[in-house]
mmCIF file of C-alpha atoms and ligand atoms in Angstrom:
data_model
loop_
_atom_site.group_PDB
_atom_site.id
_atom_site.type_symbol
_atom_site.label_atom_id
_atom_site.label_comp_id
_atom_site.label_asym_id
_atom_site.label_seq_id
_atom_site.Cartn_x
_atom_site.Cartn_y
_atom_site.Cartn_z
ATOM 1 C CA MET A 1022 82.824 91.248 74.556
ATOM 2 C CA ASN A 1023 85.786 93.089 75.236
ATOM 3 C CA ASN A 1024 84.230 95.288 78.173
ATOM 4 C CA ASP A 1025 87.132 97.779 78.111
ATOM 5 C CA SER A 1026 86.515 98.298 74.131
ATOM 6 C CA LEU A 1027 84.836 101.924 73.075
ATOM 7 C CA THR A 1028 81.929 101.378 72.504
ATOM 8 C CA PRO A 1029 79.033 103.394 70.818
ATOM 9 C CA PRO A 1030 77.049 105.485 73.581
ATOM 10 C CA LEU A 1031 73.720 103.287 74.584
ATOM 11 C CA LEU A 1032 71.083 105.799 74.100
ATOM 12 C CA PRO A 1033 67.185 105.725 75.113
ATOM 13 C CA PRO A 1034 64.962 103.707 75.551
ATOM 14 C CA ALA A 1035 67.801 100.802 76.303
ATOM 15 C CA THR A 1036 67.253 98.664 79.088
ATOM 16 C CA LEU A 1037 69.813 98.729 81.934
ATOM 17 C CA GLY A 1038 70.510 96.185 84.371
ATOM 18 C CA MET A 1039 71.062 97.228 88.149
ATOM 19 C CA LEU A 1040 72.454 94.318 90.548
ATOM 20 C CA GLY A 1041 71.168 95.496 94.343
ATOM 21 C CA GLY A 1042 67.699 97.282 95.202
ATOM 22 C CA GLY A 1043 68.811 99.651 97.782
ATOM 23 C CA GLN A 1044 68.338 103.273 98.005
ATOM 24 C CA LEU A 1045 71.199 104.072 95.550
ATOM 25 C CA GLY A 1046 69.505 101.691 93.149
ATOM 26 C CA ARG A 1047 66.405 103.551 93.299
ATOM 27 C CA PHE A 1048 67.682 106.767 92.398
ATOM 28 C CA PHE A 1049 69.672 105.294 89.538
ATOM 29 C CA VAL A 1050 66.158 103.892 88.563
ATOM 30 C CA ALA A 1051 64.836 107.395 89.076
ATOM 31 C CA ALA A 1052 67.533 109.271 87.291
ATOM 32 C CA ALA A 1053 67.554 106.817 84.344
ATOM 33 C CA HIS A 1054 64.142 106.935 84.076
ATOM 34 C CA GLU A 1055 64.182 110.379 83.587
ATOM 35 C CA MET A 1056 66.598 110.367 81.045
ATOM 36 C CA GLY A 1057 64.443 107.934 79.013
ATOM 37 C CA TYR A 1058 66.124 104.563 79.524
ATOM 38 C CA ARG A 1059 64.364 101.403 81.098
ATOM 39 C CA VAL A 1060 66.015 99.449 83.982
ATOM 40 C CA TRP A 1061 65.546 96.105 85.287
ATOM 41 C CA VAL A 1062 66.611 95.214 88.950
ATOM 42 C CA LEU A 1063 68.244 92.319 90.666
ATOM 43 C CA ASP A 1064 67.345 92.253 94.560
ATOM 44 C CA PRO A 1065 66.474 89.247 96.064
ATOM 45 C CA ASP A 1066 64.162 91.397 98.198
ATOM 46 C CA PRO A 1067 60.453 91.616 97.439
ATOM 47 C CA HIS A 1068 60.075 95.010 99.188
ATOM 48 C CA SER A 1069 63.469 96.153 97.267
ATOM 49 C CA PRO A 1070 63.320 100.169 97.218
ATOM 50 C CA ALA A 1071 64.878 99.761 93.831
ATOM 51 C CA GLY A 1072 62.816 97.180 92.562
ATOM 52 C CA ARG A 1073 59.303 98.898 93.425
ATOM 53 C CA ILE A 1074 59.659 101.223 90.931
ATOM 54 C CA ALA A 1075 61.978 99.764 88.360
ATOM 55 C CA ASP A 1076 60.281 98.570 85.359
ATOM 56 C CA ARG A 1077 60.956 94.779 86.073
ATOM 57 C CA HIS A 1078 62.084 93.612 89.084
ATOM 58 C CA LEU A 1079 64.069 90.215 89.100
ATOM 59 C CA CYS A 1080 63.264 89.127 93.002
ATOM 60 C CA ALA A 1081 66.168 86.023 92.938
ATOM 61 C CA ASP A 1082 69.491 85.844 94.539
ATOM 62 C CA TYR A 1083 72.656 87.472 93.312
ATOM 63 C CA ASN A 1084 74.069 84.163 91.498
ATOM 64 C CA ASP A 1085 70.660 82.805 90.120
ATOM 65 C CA ALA A 1086 71.755 81.344 87.141
ATOM 66 C CA ALA A 1087 68.226 82.086 85.540
ATOM 67 C CA ALA A 1088 67.851 85.547 86.801
ATOM 68 C CA LEU A 1089 71.431 86.435 85.656
ATOM 69 C CA ALA A 1090 70.304 84.808 81.940
ATOM 70 C CA VAL A 1091 67.096 87.235 81.753
ATOM 71 C CA ILE A 1092 69.690 90.150 82.766
ATOM 72 C CA ALA A 1093 72.262 89.143 79.714
ATOM 73 C CA GLU A 1094 69.455 88.632 77.274
ATOM 74 C CA GLY A 1095 67.461 91.601 78.019
ATOM 75 C CA CYS A 1096 69.547 94.287 79.657
ATOM 76 C CA ALA A 1097 72.263 96.615 77.221
ATOM 77 C CA ALA A 1098 74.626 97.169 80.237
ATOM 78 C CA VAL A 1099 75.049 96.411 83.972
ATOM 79 C CA THR A 1100 76.153 98.216 86.895
ATOM 80 C CA THR A 1101 75.584 97.957 90.691
ATOM 81 C CA GLU A 1102 74.710 100.028 93.549
ATOM 82 C CA PHE A 1103 76.238 97.901 96.584
ATOM 83 C CA GLU A 1104 79.731 96.076 97.043
ATOM 84 C CA ASN A 1105 78.577 92.895 97.963
ATOM 85 C CA VAL A 1106 77.451 91.602 94.537
ATOM 86 C CA PRO A 1107 79.767 88.185 94.283
ATOM 87 C CA ALA A 1108 82.301 89.279 91.516
ATOM 88 C CA ALA A 1109 81.717 86.140 89.826
ATOM 89 C CA THR A 1110 78.288 87.360 89.301
ATOM 90 C CA LEU A 1111 79.914 90.374 87.419
ATOM 91 C CA ASP A 1112 82.160 88.474 85.632
ATOM 92 C CA HIS A 1113 79.585 86.294 83.932
ATOM 93 C CA LEU A 1114 77.490 89.062 82.849
ATOM 94 C CA ALA A 1115 80.329 90.451 81.444
ATOM 95 C CA ARG A 1116 80.730 87.815 79.000
ATOM 96 C CA PHE A 1117 77.445 88.890 77.636
ATOM 97 C CA VAL A 1118 77.018 92.994 78.159
ATOM 98 C CA PRO A 1119 79.233 95.698 79.126
ATOM 99 C CA VAL A 1120 79.280 95.626 83.056
ATOM 100 C CA ARG A 1121 80.403 98.809 84.840
ATOM 101 C CA PRO A 1122 82.602 99.027 86.838
ATOM 102 C CA SER A 1123 84.357 95.899 86.652
ATOM 103 C CA ALA A 1124 84.231 92.780 88.788
ATOM 104 C CA SER A 1125 88.381 93.101 89.255
ATOM 105 C CA ALA A 1126 87.619 96.547 90.546
ATOM 106 C CA VAL A 1127 84.748 95.834 92.297
ATOM 107 C CA GLY A 1128 86.478 93.115 93.846
ATOM 108 C CA VAL A 1129 89.149 95.507 95.588
ATOM 109 C CA CYS A 1130 86.752 97.270 97.069
ATOM 110 C CA GLN A 1131 84.757 94.435 98.663
ATOM 111 C CA ASN A 1132 87.374 92.730 100.623
ATOM 112 C CA ARG A 1133 89.048 95.205 103.449
ATOM 113 C CA ILE A 1134 92.469 93.100 102.820
ATOM 114 C CA LEU A 1135 92.560 93.457 98.953
ATOM 115 C CA GLU A 1136 91.893 97.378 99.768
ATOM 116 C CA LYS A 1137 94.489 98.137 102.165
ATOM 117 C CA SER A 1138 97.153 95.955 100.081
ATOM 118 C CA PHE A 1139 95.987 97.842 97.085
ATOM 119 C CA LEU A 1140 96.254 100.862 98.830
ATOM 120 C CA ALA A 1141 99.979 100.026 100.633
ATOM 121 C CA GLU A 1142 101.175 98.904 96.763
ATOM 122 C CA HIS A 1143 100.438 101.926 95.363
ATOM 123 C CA GLY A 1144 101.949 103.864 97.859
ATOM 124 C CA LEU A 1145 98.405 105.752 99.002
ATOM 125 C CA PRO A 1146 98.162 107.131 102.100
ATOM 126 C CA HIS A 1147 96.540 105.205 104.604
ATOM 127 C CA GLY A 1148 96.606 104.184 108.452
ATOM 128 C CA GLU A 1149 98.359 101.529 109.779
ATOM 129 C CA PHE A 1150 96.813 98.271 109.824
ATOM 130 C CA ALA A 1151 97.675 94.098 110.095
ATOM 131 C CA VAL A 1152 95.886 91.258 108.286
ATOM 132 C CA ILE A 1153 94.298 89.125 110.757
ATOM 133 C CA ARG A 1154 93.510 85.624 109.415
ATOM 134 C CA ASN A 1155 94.053 83.521 112.374
ATOM 135 C CA GLU A 1156 95.305 83.704 116.099
ATOM 136 C CA MET A 1157 98.680 83.567 115.573
ATOM 137 C CA ASP A 1158 99.153 86.983 113.330
ATOM 138 C CA LEU A 1159 97.534 88.509 116.253
ATOM 139 C CA ALA A 1160 100.219 87.712 118.668
ATOM 140 C CA ASP A 1161 102.622 89.037 115.725
ATOM 141 C CA VAL A 1162 101.009 92.860 115.756
ATOM 142 C CA PRO A 1163 103.347 95.507 117.088
ATOM 143 C CA ASP A 1164 101.911 96.919 120.262
ATOM 144 C CA THR A 1165 102.062 100.168 118.445
ATOM 145 C CA LEU A 1166 98.606 99.171 116.359
ATOM 146 C CA PHE A 1167 96.279 99.637 119.920
ATOM 147 C CA PRO A 1168 93.960 100.708 120.622
ATOM 148 C CA ALA A 1169 92.775 99.846 117.174
ATOM 149 C CA ILE A 1170 89.209 98.309 115.519
ATOM 150 C CA LEU A 1171 89.637 94.965 113.987
ATOM 151 C CA LYS A 1172 87.118 94.618 111.309
ATOM 152 C CA VAL A 1173 85.798 91.896 109.462
ATOM 153 C CA ALA A 1174 87.417 91.828 105.517
ATOM 154 C CA ARG A 1175 83.916 91.210 104.201
ATOM 155 C CA PHE A 1176 80.201 91.949 104.071
ATOM 156 C CA GLY A 1177 80.917 95.127 106.758
ATOM 157 C CA TYR A 1178 79.086 98.145 106.414
ATOM 158 C CA ASP A 1179 77.629 101.122 108.671
ATOM 159 C CA GLY A 1180 80.022 100.063 111.244
ATOM 160 C CA LYS A 1181 78.675 96.468 111.498
ATOM 161 C CA GLY A 1182 81.450 93.558 111.954
ATOM 162 C CA GLN A 1183 83.444 96.044 113.783
ATOM 163 C CA SER A 1184 84.668 95.744 117.328
ATOM 164 C CA THR A 1185 86.940 98.627 119.127
ATOM 165 C CA VAL A 1186 90.094 96.913 121.062
ATOM 166 C CA ALA A 1187 91.843 98.711 123.409
ATOM 167 C CA ASP A 1188 94.669 95.729 123.689
ATOM 168 C CA ARG A 1189 95.629 92.375 122.251
ATOM 169 C CA GLY A 1190 93.708 90.809 124.862
ATOM 170 C CA GLU A 1191 90.306 92.574 123.735
ATOM 171 C CA ALA A 1192 91.540 91.865 119.949
ATOM 172 C CA LEU A 1193 91.556 88.157 120.736
ATOM 173 C CA ALA A 1194 88.130 88.057 122.288
ATOM 174 C CA ALA A 1195 86.538 90.217 119.217
ATOM 175 C CA PHE A 1196 88.262 88.050 116.575
ATOM 176 C CA ARG A 1197 86.859 84.850 118.676
ATOM 177 C CA GLN A 1198 83.430 86.596 117.885
ATOM 178 C CA CYS A 1199 84.363 86.592 114.239
ATOM 179 C CA SER A 1200 84.027 82.761 113.217
ATOM 180 C CA GLY A 1201 87.308 82.581 111.634
ATOM 181 C CA GLU A 1202 86.217 85.433 109.343
ATOM 182 C CA ALA A 1203 89.580 87.089 107.525
ATOM 183 C CA CYS A 1204 89.507 90.471 109.410
ATOM 184 C CA VAL A 1205 91.807 93.514 109.419
ATOM 185 C CA LEU A 1206 93.147 95.654 112.462
ATOM 186 C CA GLU A 1207 93.517 99.294 112.298
ATOM 187 C CA LYS A 1208 95.253 101.184 114.443
ATOM 188 C CA ARG A 1209 92.146 103.368 115.606
ATOM 189 C CA LEU A 1210 93.309 107.236 114.783
ATOM 190 C CA THR A 1211 92.811 110.515 116.288
ATOM 191 C CA LEU A 1212 90.542 112.306 113.759
ATOM 192 C CA ASP A 1213 90.296 115.708 112.655
ATOM 193 C CA CYS A 1214 87.645 115.069 110.583
ATOM 194 C CA GLU A 1215 86.651 113.156 107.725
ATOM 195 C CA VAL A 1216 86.004 113.898 104.002
ATOM 196 C CA SER A 1217 84.823 111.904 101.011
ATOM 197 C CA VAL A 1218 85.470 112.752 97.261
ATOM 198 C CA VAL A 1219 82.562 111.042 95.085
ATOM 199 C CA LEU A 1220 84.007 110.636 91.232
ATOM 200 C CA ALA A 1221 82.979 109.389 87.854
ATOM 201 C CA ARG A 1222 85.190 108.125 85.255
ATOM 202 C CA ASP A 1223 84.507 107.100 81.595
ATOM 203 C CA GLN A 1224 85.899 104.695 79.483
ATOM 204 C CA ALA A 1225 88.467 107.137 78.005
ATOM 205 C CA GLY A 1226 89.572 107.751 81.474
ATOM 206 C CA THR A 1227 88.246 111.287 81.541
ATOM 207 C CA VAL A 1228 87.221 112.210 85.592
ATOM 208 C CA ARG A 1229 84.522 114.327 86.694
ATOM 209 C CA ALA A 1230 84.810 114.844 90.476
ATOM 210 C CA PHE A 1231 82.140 116.412 92.884
ATOM 211 C CA PRO A 1232 83.414 118.712 95.520
ATOM 212 C CA VAL A 1233 84.470 117.298 98.601
ATOM 213 C CA ALA A 1234 82.039 116.465 101.483
ATOM 214 C CA GLU A 1235 82.919 117.184 105.183
ATOM 215 C CA ASN A 1236 81.411 114.060 106.924
ATOM 216 C CA ARG A 1237 80.511 113.508 110.280
ATOM 217 C CA HIS A 1238 79.527 109.861 111.311
ATOM 218 C CA ARG A 1239 77.465 108.876 114.326
ATOM 219 C CA ALA A 1240 77.957 105.225 115.914
ATOM 220 C CA GLY A 1241 79.919 103.945 112.704
ATOM 221 C CA ILE A 1242 76.799 105.426 110.334
ATOM 222 C CA LEU A 1243 77.018 109.013 108.395
ATOM 223 C CA ASP A 1244 74.983 111.455 110.328
ATOM 224 C CA VAL A 1245 75.727 114.910 108.364
ATOM 225 C CA SER A 1246 77.856 115.759 105.079
ATOM 226 C CA LEU A 1247 78.643 118.962 104.429
ATOM 227 C CA VAL A 1248 79.398 120.975 100.982
ATOM 228 C CA PRO A 1249 81.797 122.516 100.811
ATOM 229 C CA ALA A 1250 83.880 121.140 103.089
ATOM 230 C CA ARG A 1251 85.597 123.330 105.593
ATOM 231 C CA VAL A 1252 88.962 122.124 104.681
ATOM 232 C CA ALA A 1253 92.167 124.003 103.244
ATOM 233 C CA PRO A 1254 91.699 124.256 99.327
ATOM 234 C CA ALA A 1255 95.046 122.705 99.360
ATOM 235 C CA LEU A 1256 93.767 119.152 101.082
ATOM 236 C CA ALA A 1257 90.810 119.453 99.302
ATOM 237 C CA GLU A 1258 92.489 119.401 95.669
ATOM 238 C CA GLU A 1259 94.788 116.760 97.301
ATOM 239 C CA ALA A 1260 91.955 114.391 98.249
ATOM 240 C CA VAL A 1261 90.427 114.907 94.687
ATOM 241 C CA ALA A 1262 93.733 113.679 92.867
ATOM 242 C CA LEU A 1263 94.077 111.220 95.166
ATOM 243 C CA ALA A 1264 90.706 109.599 94.259
ATOM 244 C CA GLY A 1265 91.304 110.367 90.708
ATOM 245 C CA GLN A 1266 94.627 108.280 91.048
ATOM 246 C CA ILE A 1267 92.442 105.106 92.628
ATOM 247 C CA ALA A 1268 89.745 105.477 89.953
ATOM 248 C CA GLU A 1269 92.823 105.188 87.145
ATOM 249 C CA LYS A 1270 94.860 102.605 88.969
ATOM 250 C CA LEU A 1271 91.655 100.461 89.260
ATOM 251 C CA ALA A 1272 90.729 101.007 85.811
ATOM 252 C CA TYR A 1273 87.125 102.231 87.388
ATOM 253 C CA VAL A 1274 84.500 102.694 84.791
ATOM 254 C CA GLY A 1275 81.122 104.331 86.547
ATOM 255 C CA VAL A 1276 80.716 106.097 89.879
ATOM 256 C CA MET A 1277 82.779 105.419 92.891
ATOM 257 C CA ALA A 1278 83.447 107.220 96.101
ATOM 258 C CA VAL A 1279 86.793 107.511 98.453
ATOM 259 C CA GLU A 1280 86.566 108.111 102.424
ATOM 260 C CA PHE A 1281 89.652 109.767 104.091
ATOM 261 C CA PHE A 1282 90.181 110.566 106.948
ATOM 262 C CA VAL A 1283 91.974 113.658 108.223
ATOM 263 C CA VAL A 1284 94.754 113.251 110.810
ATOM 264 C CA ASP A 1285 96.954 115.805 111.786
ATOM 265 C CA GLY A 1286 96.319 117.931 108.659
ATOM 266 C CA ARG A 1287 97.162 115.050 106.431
ATOM 267 C CA LEU A 1288 94.977 113.173 104.312
ATOM 268 C CA ARG A 1289 94.867 109.064 104.559
ATOM 269 C CA VAL A 1290 91.916 106.822 102.610
ATOM 270 C CA ASN A 1291 89.804 105.139 104.981
ATOM 271 C CA GLU A 1292 87.941 103.106 101.919
ATOM 272 C CA MET A 1293 86.767 103.011 98.718
ATOM 273 C CA ALA A 1294 82.675 102.498 97.788
ATOM 274 C CA PRO A 1295 82.384 101.136 93.798
ATOM 275 C CA ARG A 1296 79.113 103.175 93.357
ATOM 276 C CA PRO A 1297 77.365 105.833 94.346
ATOM 277 C CA HIS A 1298 77.759 107.243 97.839
ATOM 278 C CA ASN A 1299 75.809 108.024 101.091
ATOM 279 C CA SER A 1300 77.514 111.414 101.194
ATOM 280 C CA GLY A 1301 77.297 112.066 97.553
ATOM 281 C CA HIS A 1302 73.300 112.063 98.029
ATOM 282 C CA TYR A 1303 73.538 116.345 98.224
ATOM 283 C CA THR A 1304 74.482 116.059 94.158
ATOM 284 C CA LEU A 1305 70.875 115.195 93.759
ATOM 285 C CA ASP A 1306 69.847 118.672 94.855
ATOM 286 C CA ALA A 1307 72.975 120.806 94.588
ATOM 287 C CA CYS A 1308 74.631 119.991 91.247
ATOM 288 C CA VAL A 1309 73.966 120.220 87.860
ATOM 289 C CA ALA A 1310 74.293 116.794 87.384
ATOM 290 C CA SER A 1311 73.274 114.517 90.698
ATOM 291 C CA GLN A 1312 75.841 111.272 91.305
ATOM 292 C CA TYR A 1313 73.361 109.224 89.783
ATOM 293 C CA GLU A 1314 72.704 110.487 86.225
ATOM 294 C CA GLN A 1315 76.705 110.235 86.128
ATOM 295 C CA GLN A 1316 76.562 106.660 86.976
ATOM 296 C CA VAL A 1317 73.852 106.472 84.453
ATOM 297 C CA ARG A 1318 76.422 108.461 81.687
ATOM 298 C CA ALA A 1319 79.668 106.666 82.634
ATOM 299 C CA LEU A 1320 77.493 103.179 82.242
ATOM 300 C CA CYS A 1321 75.783 104.153 78.908
ATOM 301 C CA GLY A 1322 79.138 105.589 77.445
ATOM 302 C CA LEU A 1323 77.632 109.329 77.415
ATOM 303 C CA PRO A 1324 79.861 112.144 77.766
ATOM 304 C CA LEU A 1325 80.133 113.093 81.700
ATOM 305 C CA GLU A 1326 78.902 115.981 83.026
ATOM 306 C CA SER A 1327 81.158 118.259 84.987
ATOM 307 C CA GLY A 1328 80.461 117.909 89.043
ATOM 308 C CA ALA A 1329 80.061 121.280 89.601
ATOM 309 C CA VAL A 1330 77.670 122.340 92.687
ATOM 310 C CA HIS A 1331 75.341 125.406 92.430
ATOM 311 C CA SER A 1332 74.453 125.352 96.051
ATOM 312 C CA ALA A 1333 76.076 124.971 99.538
ATOM 313 C CA ALA A 1334 74.338 121.960 101.228
ATOM 314 C CA ALA A 1335 74.172 120.080 104.197
ATOM 315 C CA MET A 1336 72.445 116.557 104.366
ATOM 316 C CA VAL A 1337 71.477 114.348 107.135
ATOM 317 C CA ASN A 1338 70.482 110.885 107.372
ATOM 318 C CA VAL A 1339 67.003 109.713 108.582
ATOM 319 C CA LEU A 1340 67.664 106.282 110.295
ATOM 320 C CA GLY A 1341 65.048 103.957 111.161
ATOM 321 C CA ASP A 1342 65.416 105.011 114.854
ATOM 322 C CA LEU A 1343 63.034 108.069 114.255
ATOM 323 C CA TRP A 1344 60.129 106.008 114.129
ATOM 324 C CA PHE A 1345 60.804 104.687 117.548
ATOM 325 C CA ALA A 1346 61.669 108.273 119.517
ATOM 326 C CA HIS A 1347 59.145 108.405 121.398
ATOM 327 C CA ASP A 1348 59.923 104.986 123.111
ATOM 328 C CA THR A 1349 57.123 103.392 121.522
ATOM 329 C CA ALA A 1350 57.061 99.354 120.677
ATOM 330 C CA SER A 1351 55.498 100.171 117.523
ATOM 331 C CA ALA A 1352 56.756 102.324 114.619
ATOM 332 C CA GLN A 1353 55.081 105.745 114.344
ATOM 333 C CA GLU A 1354 55.681 107.507 111.243
ATOM 334 C CA PRO A 1355 57.529 110.939 111.816
ATOM 335 C CA ASP A 1356 55.640 114.304 111.305
ATOM 336 C CA TRP A 1357 56.929 114.996 107.848
ATOM 337 C CA GLY A 1358 55.082 118.232 107.751
ATOM 338 C CA GLN A 1359 57.842 119.770 109.792
ATOM 339 C CA LEU A 1360 60.512 119.151 106.993
ATOM 340 C CA PHE A 1361 58.111 120.332 104.007
ATOM 341 C CA ALA A 1362 57.639 123.593 106.180
ATOM 342 C CA VAL A 1363 61.196 124.785 105.983
ATOM 343 C CA PRO A 1364 62.663 126.452 102.834
ATOM 344 C CA ALA A 1365 65.312 125.326 100.778
ATOM 345 C CA LEU A 1366 65.342 121.883 102.292
ATOM 346 C CA LYS A 1367 64.895 118.886 100.224
ATOM 347 C CA LEU A 1368 63.626 115.353 101.816
ATOM 348 C CA HIS A 1369 63.794 112.155 100.162
ATOM 349 C CA LEU A 1370 62.341 109.237 101.675
ATOM 350 C CA TYR A 1371 63.019 105.405 100.408
ATOM 351 C CA GLY A 1372 59.970 103.380 100.707
ATOM 352 C CA LYS A 1373 61.384 101.393 103.064
ATOM 353 C CA HIS A 1374 58.855 98.248 104.069
ATOM 354 C CA GLN A 1375 59.665 98.732 107.741
ATOM 355 C CA ALA A 1376 61.797 101.218 109.749
ATOM 356 C CA ARG A 1377 64.009 99.596 111.806
ATOM 357 C CA ARG A 1378 67.502 101.410 114.593
ATOM 358 C CA GLY A 1379 69.920 101.910 112.706
ATOM 359 C CA ARG A 1380 68.370 101.308 108.882
ATOM 360 C CA LYS A 1381 68.612 104.074 106.329
ATOM 361 C CA MET A 1382 65.332 105.374 105.523
ATOM 362 C CA GLY A 1383 65.841 108.712 103.746
ATOM 363 C CA HIS A 1384 67.458 111.600 103.741
ATOM 364 C CA PHE A 1385 67.434 115.506 103.882
ATOM 365 C CA THR A 1386 69.515 118.283 102.062
ATOM 366 C CA ALA A 1387 69.188 121.948 103.383
ATOM 367 C CA LEU A 1388 70.501 124.256 100.425
ATOM 368 C CA ALA A 1389 72.314 127.655 100.813
ATOM 369 C CA PRO A 1390 74.307 129.958 98.509
ATOM 370 C CA LEU A 1391 77.523 128.529 97.629
ATOM 371 C CA GLU A 1392 79.499 130.973 99.836
ATOM 372 C CA ASP A 1393 77.078 130.025 102.757
ATOM 373 C CA ALA A 1394 77.984 125.809 104.180
ATOM 374 C CA GLU A 1395 77.624 126.846 107.480
ATOM 375 C CA GLY A 1396 74.023 128.488 106.628
ATOM 376 C CA ALA A 1397 73.327 124.922 105.172
ATOM 377 C CA LEU A 1398 74.714 123.335 108.182
ATOM 378 C CA HIS A 1399 72.335 125.489 110.337
ATOM 379 C CA ALA A 1400 69.393 124.956 108.511
ATOM 380 C CA ALA A 1401 70.195 121.014 108.456
ATOM 381 C CA LEU A 1402 71.137 121.026 112.042
ATOM 382 C CA SER A 1403 67.675 122.928 113.110
ATOM 383 C CA ALA A 1404 65.675 120.521 110.994
ATOM 384 C CA ARG A 1405 67.214 117.808 112.237
ATOM 385 C CA THR A 1406 66.577 118.695 116.066
ATOM 386 C CA ALA A 1407 62.727 119.785 115.060
ATOM 387 C CA ILE A 1408 61.695 116.589 113.678
ATOM 388 C CA GLY A 1409 63.179 114.753 116.744
ATOM 389 C CA ILE A 1410 66.359 112.896 115.732
ATOM 390 C CA GLY A 1411 68.229 112.825 118.983
HETATM 391 P P1 ADP B 2911 81.965 101.315 107.044
HETATM 392 O O1 ADP B 2911 82.312 100.137 105.979
HETATM 393 O O2 ADP B 2911 80.960 100.600 107.941
HETATM 394 O O3 ADP B 2911 81.638 102.475 106.498
HETATM 395 P P2 ADP B 2911 84.150 102.354 107.964
HETATM 396 O O4 ADP B 2911 85.844 101.579 108.131
HETATM 397 O O5 ADP B 2911 84.356 103.606 107.124
HETATM 398 O O6 ADP B 2911 83.478 101.037 107.914
HETATM 399 O O7 ADP B 2911 84.401 102.523 109.216
HETATM 400 C C1 ADP B 2911 82.543 103.886 109.558
HETATM 401 C C2 ADP B 2911 83.740 104.750 110.310
HETATM 402 O O8 ADP B 2911 83.956 104.200 111.634
HETATM 403 C C3 ADP B 2911 84.311 105.605 109.894
HETATM 404 O O9 ADP B 2911 83.676 106.485 109.008
HETATM 405 C C4 ADP B 2911 85.055 106.543 111.310
HETATM 406 O O10 ADP B 2911 84.266 107.399 111.716
HETATM 407 C C5 ADP B 2911 85.277 105.256 112.063
HETATM 408 N N1 ADP B 2911 86.556 104.552 111.684
HETATM 409 C C6 ADP B 2911 86.629 103.893 111.254
HETATM 410 N N2 ADP B 2911 87.940 103.115 111.431
HETATM 411 C C7 ADP B 2911 88.966 103.826 112.062
HETATM 412 C C8 ADP B 2911 90.429 104.310 112.591
HETATM 413 N N3 ADP B 2911 90.764 103.330 112.245
HETATM 414 N N4 ADP B 2911 90.211 104.811 113.205
HETATM 415 C C9 ADP B 2911 89.169 106.023 113.702
HETATM 416 N N5 ADP B 2911 87.864 105.856 113.807
HETATM 417 C C10 ADP B 2911 87.659 104.918 112.800
HETATM 418 MG MG1 MG B 2912 82.903 103.880 105.858
#
């Protein structure tokens, strides 16, 4: 089957396949269920948050031939919620069912070398970088690249697989820790702020973007997202336009996110995610349709909703550290009553089996009238302190 041919929309109660069973997959399952679809989830984790609420959880590896045969047979279309699904799996399934996004689009986003090369080839703004495959490559890097960040090309997330390096010597030491994995070395930029755009693109090329989110990270992990972002309207427009260009050049069908750095008032693309994004969680509570509903719509060939927001929103990630806030050795359930008591605050917990430091366990979103982003931020940060996020 040609994955790109325009097919009639898939309507409920069709069964949809989801590769990956984390929180993004769980929200997809919930959205699809509300719309009347069934969802089968493939994830090797028996406690997978999405698997727990799916119509069927195939608990197997992403390249398990028997599990893929079950999906090819039983699902009318397949998508993914994380970028590390092997491109070969997506390619294989595309022989039997529509797979959106395509293996080639996901392939670019799942490898920092391909991703940066894609940006460079298409003249899209990005930070200075070098590809490091061996120690010789490091010797050739210009001094101006330092201080820098060495990132493994594959399988990094939430700041994992990254080392901040002051100079060539430190870069060499860090590279030696990477067991020969190819890396990119990025100049460490001084950021005014970070923003992201989540959008949906359908088979006909229609793009619907959500408003730009302003993102604050702590220790490499998203901490707070604020919408609307407090940036100049022209910069926000440019971010949406750049994200749309990227989606078009990838012939992307589905929901994707583009993370940007703002440096000296100008945008630079940081990275792309071929899936819904943590910074788009706010769309669950502040938008006409969430990023997960848009993912269902794009996958099924339904008309996309607009990305309109009806409220200002500030989202706070709840990491597993909160379970250990009192320096206890064993995890203690936080007092969620404190958050449920705050008006216009929406708590979402992902049903993860075990709390671990640095693990995303849930998030909450504070809402305020659309013109009052500062009010939403204030409410979210007060709640953050009250619950004990340090
Ligand atoms: P991940 O895949 O873990 O999200 P990123 O490349 O987005 O990896 O890095 C995580 C965060 O680390 C970024 O959102 C940003 O806050 C910081 N960071 C990454 N690269 C740079 C850079 N070149 N200069 C400054 N900060 C950076
Ligand atoms: Mg990132």
